[in-house]
Structure formats: structure tokens, C-alpha cells
Short mmCIF file of C-alpha atoms in Angstrom, two decimals:
data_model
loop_
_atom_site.label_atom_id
_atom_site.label_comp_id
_atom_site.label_asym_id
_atom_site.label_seq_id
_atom_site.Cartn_x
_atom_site.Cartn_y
_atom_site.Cartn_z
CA UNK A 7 9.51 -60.75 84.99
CA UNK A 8 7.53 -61.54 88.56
CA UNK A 9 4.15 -59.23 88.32
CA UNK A 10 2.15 -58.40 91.35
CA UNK A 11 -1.39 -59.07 91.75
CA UNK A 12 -2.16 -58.33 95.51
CA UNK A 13 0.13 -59.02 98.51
CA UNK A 14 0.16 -62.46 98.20
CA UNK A 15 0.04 -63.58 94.79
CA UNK A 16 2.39 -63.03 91.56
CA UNK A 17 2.44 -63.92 88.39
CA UNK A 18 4.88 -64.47 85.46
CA UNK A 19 5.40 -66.04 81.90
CA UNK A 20 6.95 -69.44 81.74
CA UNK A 21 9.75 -69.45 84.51
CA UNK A 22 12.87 -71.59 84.28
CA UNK A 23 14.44 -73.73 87.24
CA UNK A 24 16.97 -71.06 87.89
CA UNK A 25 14.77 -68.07 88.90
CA UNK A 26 12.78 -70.22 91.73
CA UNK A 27 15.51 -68.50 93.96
CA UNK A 28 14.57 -64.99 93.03
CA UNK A 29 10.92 -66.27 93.98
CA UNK A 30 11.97 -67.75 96.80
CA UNK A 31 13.78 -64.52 98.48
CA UNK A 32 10.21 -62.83 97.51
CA UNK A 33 8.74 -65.06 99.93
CA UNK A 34 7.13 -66.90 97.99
CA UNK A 35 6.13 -70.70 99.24
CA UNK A 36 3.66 -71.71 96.55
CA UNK A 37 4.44 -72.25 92.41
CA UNK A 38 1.31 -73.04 90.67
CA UNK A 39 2.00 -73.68 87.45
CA UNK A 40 -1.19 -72.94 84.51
CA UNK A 41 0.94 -74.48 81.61
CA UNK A 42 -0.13 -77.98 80.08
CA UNK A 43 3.29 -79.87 79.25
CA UNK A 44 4.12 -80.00 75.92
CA UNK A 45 2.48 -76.54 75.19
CA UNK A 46 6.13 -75.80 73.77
CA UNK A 47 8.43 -78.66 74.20
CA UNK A 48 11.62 -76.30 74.34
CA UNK A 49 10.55 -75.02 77.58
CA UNK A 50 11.29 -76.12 81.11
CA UNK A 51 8.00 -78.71 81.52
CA UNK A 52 6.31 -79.14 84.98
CA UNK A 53 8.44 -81.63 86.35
CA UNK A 54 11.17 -79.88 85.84
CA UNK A 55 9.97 -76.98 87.74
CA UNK A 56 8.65 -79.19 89.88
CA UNK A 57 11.82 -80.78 91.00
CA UNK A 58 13.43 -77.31 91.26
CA UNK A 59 10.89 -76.30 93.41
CA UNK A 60 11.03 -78.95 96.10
CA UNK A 61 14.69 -78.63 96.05
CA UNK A 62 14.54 -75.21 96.98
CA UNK A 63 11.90 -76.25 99.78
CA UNK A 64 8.54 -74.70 97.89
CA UNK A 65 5.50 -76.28 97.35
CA UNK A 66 4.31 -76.85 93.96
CA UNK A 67 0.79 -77.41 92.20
CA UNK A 68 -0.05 -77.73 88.66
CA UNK A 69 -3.54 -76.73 87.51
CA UNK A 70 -2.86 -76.77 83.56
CA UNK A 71 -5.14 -74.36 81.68
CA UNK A 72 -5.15 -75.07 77.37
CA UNK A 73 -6.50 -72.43 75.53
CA UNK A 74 -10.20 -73.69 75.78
CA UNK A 75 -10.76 -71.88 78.49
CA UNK A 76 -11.54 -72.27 82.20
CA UNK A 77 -13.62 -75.02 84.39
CA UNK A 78 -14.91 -74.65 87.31
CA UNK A 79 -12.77 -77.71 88.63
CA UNK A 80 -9.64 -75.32 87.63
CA UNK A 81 -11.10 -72.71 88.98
CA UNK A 82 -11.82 -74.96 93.01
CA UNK A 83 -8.39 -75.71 92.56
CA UNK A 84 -6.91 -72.51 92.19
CA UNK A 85 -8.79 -71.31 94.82
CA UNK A 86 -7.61 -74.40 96.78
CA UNK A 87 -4.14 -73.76 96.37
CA UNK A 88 -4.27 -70.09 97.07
CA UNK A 89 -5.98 -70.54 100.50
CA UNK A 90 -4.01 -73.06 101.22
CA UNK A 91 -0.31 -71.09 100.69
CA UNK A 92 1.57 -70.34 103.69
CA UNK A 93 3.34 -67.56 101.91
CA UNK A 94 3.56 -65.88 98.62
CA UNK A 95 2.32 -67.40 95.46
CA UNK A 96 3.79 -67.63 92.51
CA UNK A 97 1.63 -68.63 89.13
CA UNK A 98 2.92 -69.18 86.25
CA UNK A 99 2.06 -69.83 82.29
CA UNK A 100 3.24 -68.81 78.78
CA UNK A 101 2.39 -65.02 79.45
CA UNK A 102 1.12 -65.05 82.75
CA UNK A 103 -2.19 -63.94 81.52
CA UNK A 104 -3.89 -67.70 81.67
CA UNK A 105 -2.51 -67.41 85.68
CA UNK A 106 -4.21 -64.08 86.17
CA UNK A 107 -7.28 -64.97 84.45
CA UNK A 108 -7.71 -68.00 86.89
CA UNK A 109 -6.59 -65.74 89.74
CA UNK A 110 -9.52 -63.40 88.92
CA UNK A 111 -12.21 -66.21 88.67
CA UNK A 112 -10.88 -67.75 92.33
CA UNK A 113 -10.79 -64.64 94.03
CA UNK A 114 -14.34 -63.79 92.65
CA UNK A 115 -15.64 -66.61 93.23
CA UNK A 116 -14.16 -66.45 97.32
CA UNK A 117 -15.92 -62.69 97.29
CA UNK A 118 -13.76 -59.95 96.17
CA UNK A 119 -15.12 -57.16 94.19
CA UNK A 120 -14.70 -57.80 90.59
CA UNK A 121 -13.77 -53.54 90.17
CA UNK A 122 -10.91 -54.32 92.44
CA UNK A 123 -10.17 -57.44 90.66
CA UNK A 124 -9.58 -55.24 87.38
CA UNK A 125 -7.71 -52.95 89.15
CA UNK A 126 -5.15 -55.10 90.35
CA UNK A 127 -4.69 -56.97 87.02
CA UNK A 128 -4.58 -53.59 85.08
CA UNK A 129 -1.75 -52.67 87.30
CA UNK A 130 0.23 -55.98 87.07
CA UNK A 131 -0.45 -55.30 83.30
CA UNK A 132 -3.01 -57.53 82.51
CA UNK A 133 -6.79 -57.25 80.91
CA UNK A 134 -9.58 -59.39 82.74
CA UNK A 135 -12.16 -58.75 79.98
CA UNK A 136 -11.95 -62.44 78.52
CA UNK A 137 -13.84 -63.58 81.13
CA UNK A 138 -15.31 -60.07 83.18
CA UNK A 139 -18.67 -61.96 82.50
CA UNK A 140 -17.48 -64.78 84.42
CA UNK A 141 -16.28 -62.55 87.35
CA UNK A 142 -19.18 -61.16 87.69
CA UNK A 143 -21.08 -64.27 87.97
CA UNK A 144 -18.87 -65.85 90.36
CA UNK A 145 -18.99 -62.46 92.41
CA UNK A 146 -22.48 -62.80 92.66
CA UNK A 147 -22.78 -66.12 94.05
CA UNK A 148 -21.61 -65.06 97.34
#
């Protein structure tokens, strides 16, 4: 279910209360969740994970992502919230591919390569060519 992305970030479809331990003992500290509430009512919604997460002592952000697409204010926060983990990260949406898409775009947008990008995302299963363009004009902003 958990996917890695690089040493410090994961990613996964929709997670339920009861696998915030497995995260957890992955060293995780950080569950961002990419999932607008109500997206499917019959799944755990934010503050559900929410509350699980706290209780389990992790920190928890939600930067919702619909199926518009991405902004640039989702995009600061991600970024945010990934330099500001103290351990592992796990993100989180129906798939996981909204969380790796927004992954991509923060970590181009702080400077890494956007080959390696595709790399790591191909490997964790994933396909960055929805918004490649967008990579690489993050990348080159630095």
C-alpha cells in the first residue's frame, strides 16, 4: 500500500485510521493528506485521519487537491510541509497519484532535476507526464 518516492517521502491511496501505526513504525512524522472531504463520503474524511494521527503523536496537514488541477498556493504548501517534517512523510489521496503529482511540482520547484523526479515516481509506480511541463518550468526557476 505505502509507495516510496525518495528517503523521506511516501505515498499511498486513501489510508484508513488503522494503518497510521504501520506509518508510524516507518518513521514517518508527517500525514499530508491531498483528498478534498466528501470526494467519496464512504471513506475515512480528514478529520478522521486527523484525529488518528494526533493520537498516535504525528503531525498532520491537509492540502486538498480536486481534480482541476494544481495551484501554486498547493504547490508553497506542499513544499512547506515537506521542509518542515521532522521525519518521514506520508501523502495521501484516492490513488496516491494527486500526492505524487504535487510531490513532483514541490520538489521541482525547491531544485531537483525533473529526470530524477521521473525516475523516482516511475519506480514508486507512478507517471509525472500530467504535469512534466510544469516540472520543467518550476525546475527552471531556480
Amino acid at each position: 500500500m505505502f509507495r516510496t518516492l525518495d528517503d523521506r517521502v511516501i505515498v499511498a491511496p486513501q489510508i484508513a485510521a488503522d494503518e497510521i501505526a504501520a506509518a508510524k513504525a516507518l518513521g514517518v512524522t508527517l500525514i499530508i493528506n491531498n483528498r478534498p472531504d466528501g470526494e467519496s463520503p464512504s471513506e475515512p474524511q480528514g478529520a478522521e485521519i486527523e484525529a488518528a494521527a494526533h493520537d498516535a503523536g504525528l503531525d498532520y496537514v491537509a492540502i486538498p487537491v480536486g481534480h482541476g488541477g494544481f495551484s501554486q498556493p498547493q504547490v508553497d504548501a506542499m513544499a512547506a510541509a515537506l521542509n518542515g517534517a521532522a521525519g518521514k512523510t506520508l501523502a495521501y489521496c484516492r490513488s496516491g497519484t494527486r500526492s505524487t503529482l504535487l510531490w513532483a511540482l514541490a520538489r521541482a520547484k525547491a531544485g531537483d532535476v525533473p529526470q530524477t523526479l521521473h525516475e523516482k515516481a516511475n519506480g514508486a509506480g507512478y507517471d509525472l507526464t500530467p504535469v512534466a511541463a510544469l516540472i520543467d518550468m518550476l525546475a527552471t526557476q531556480q
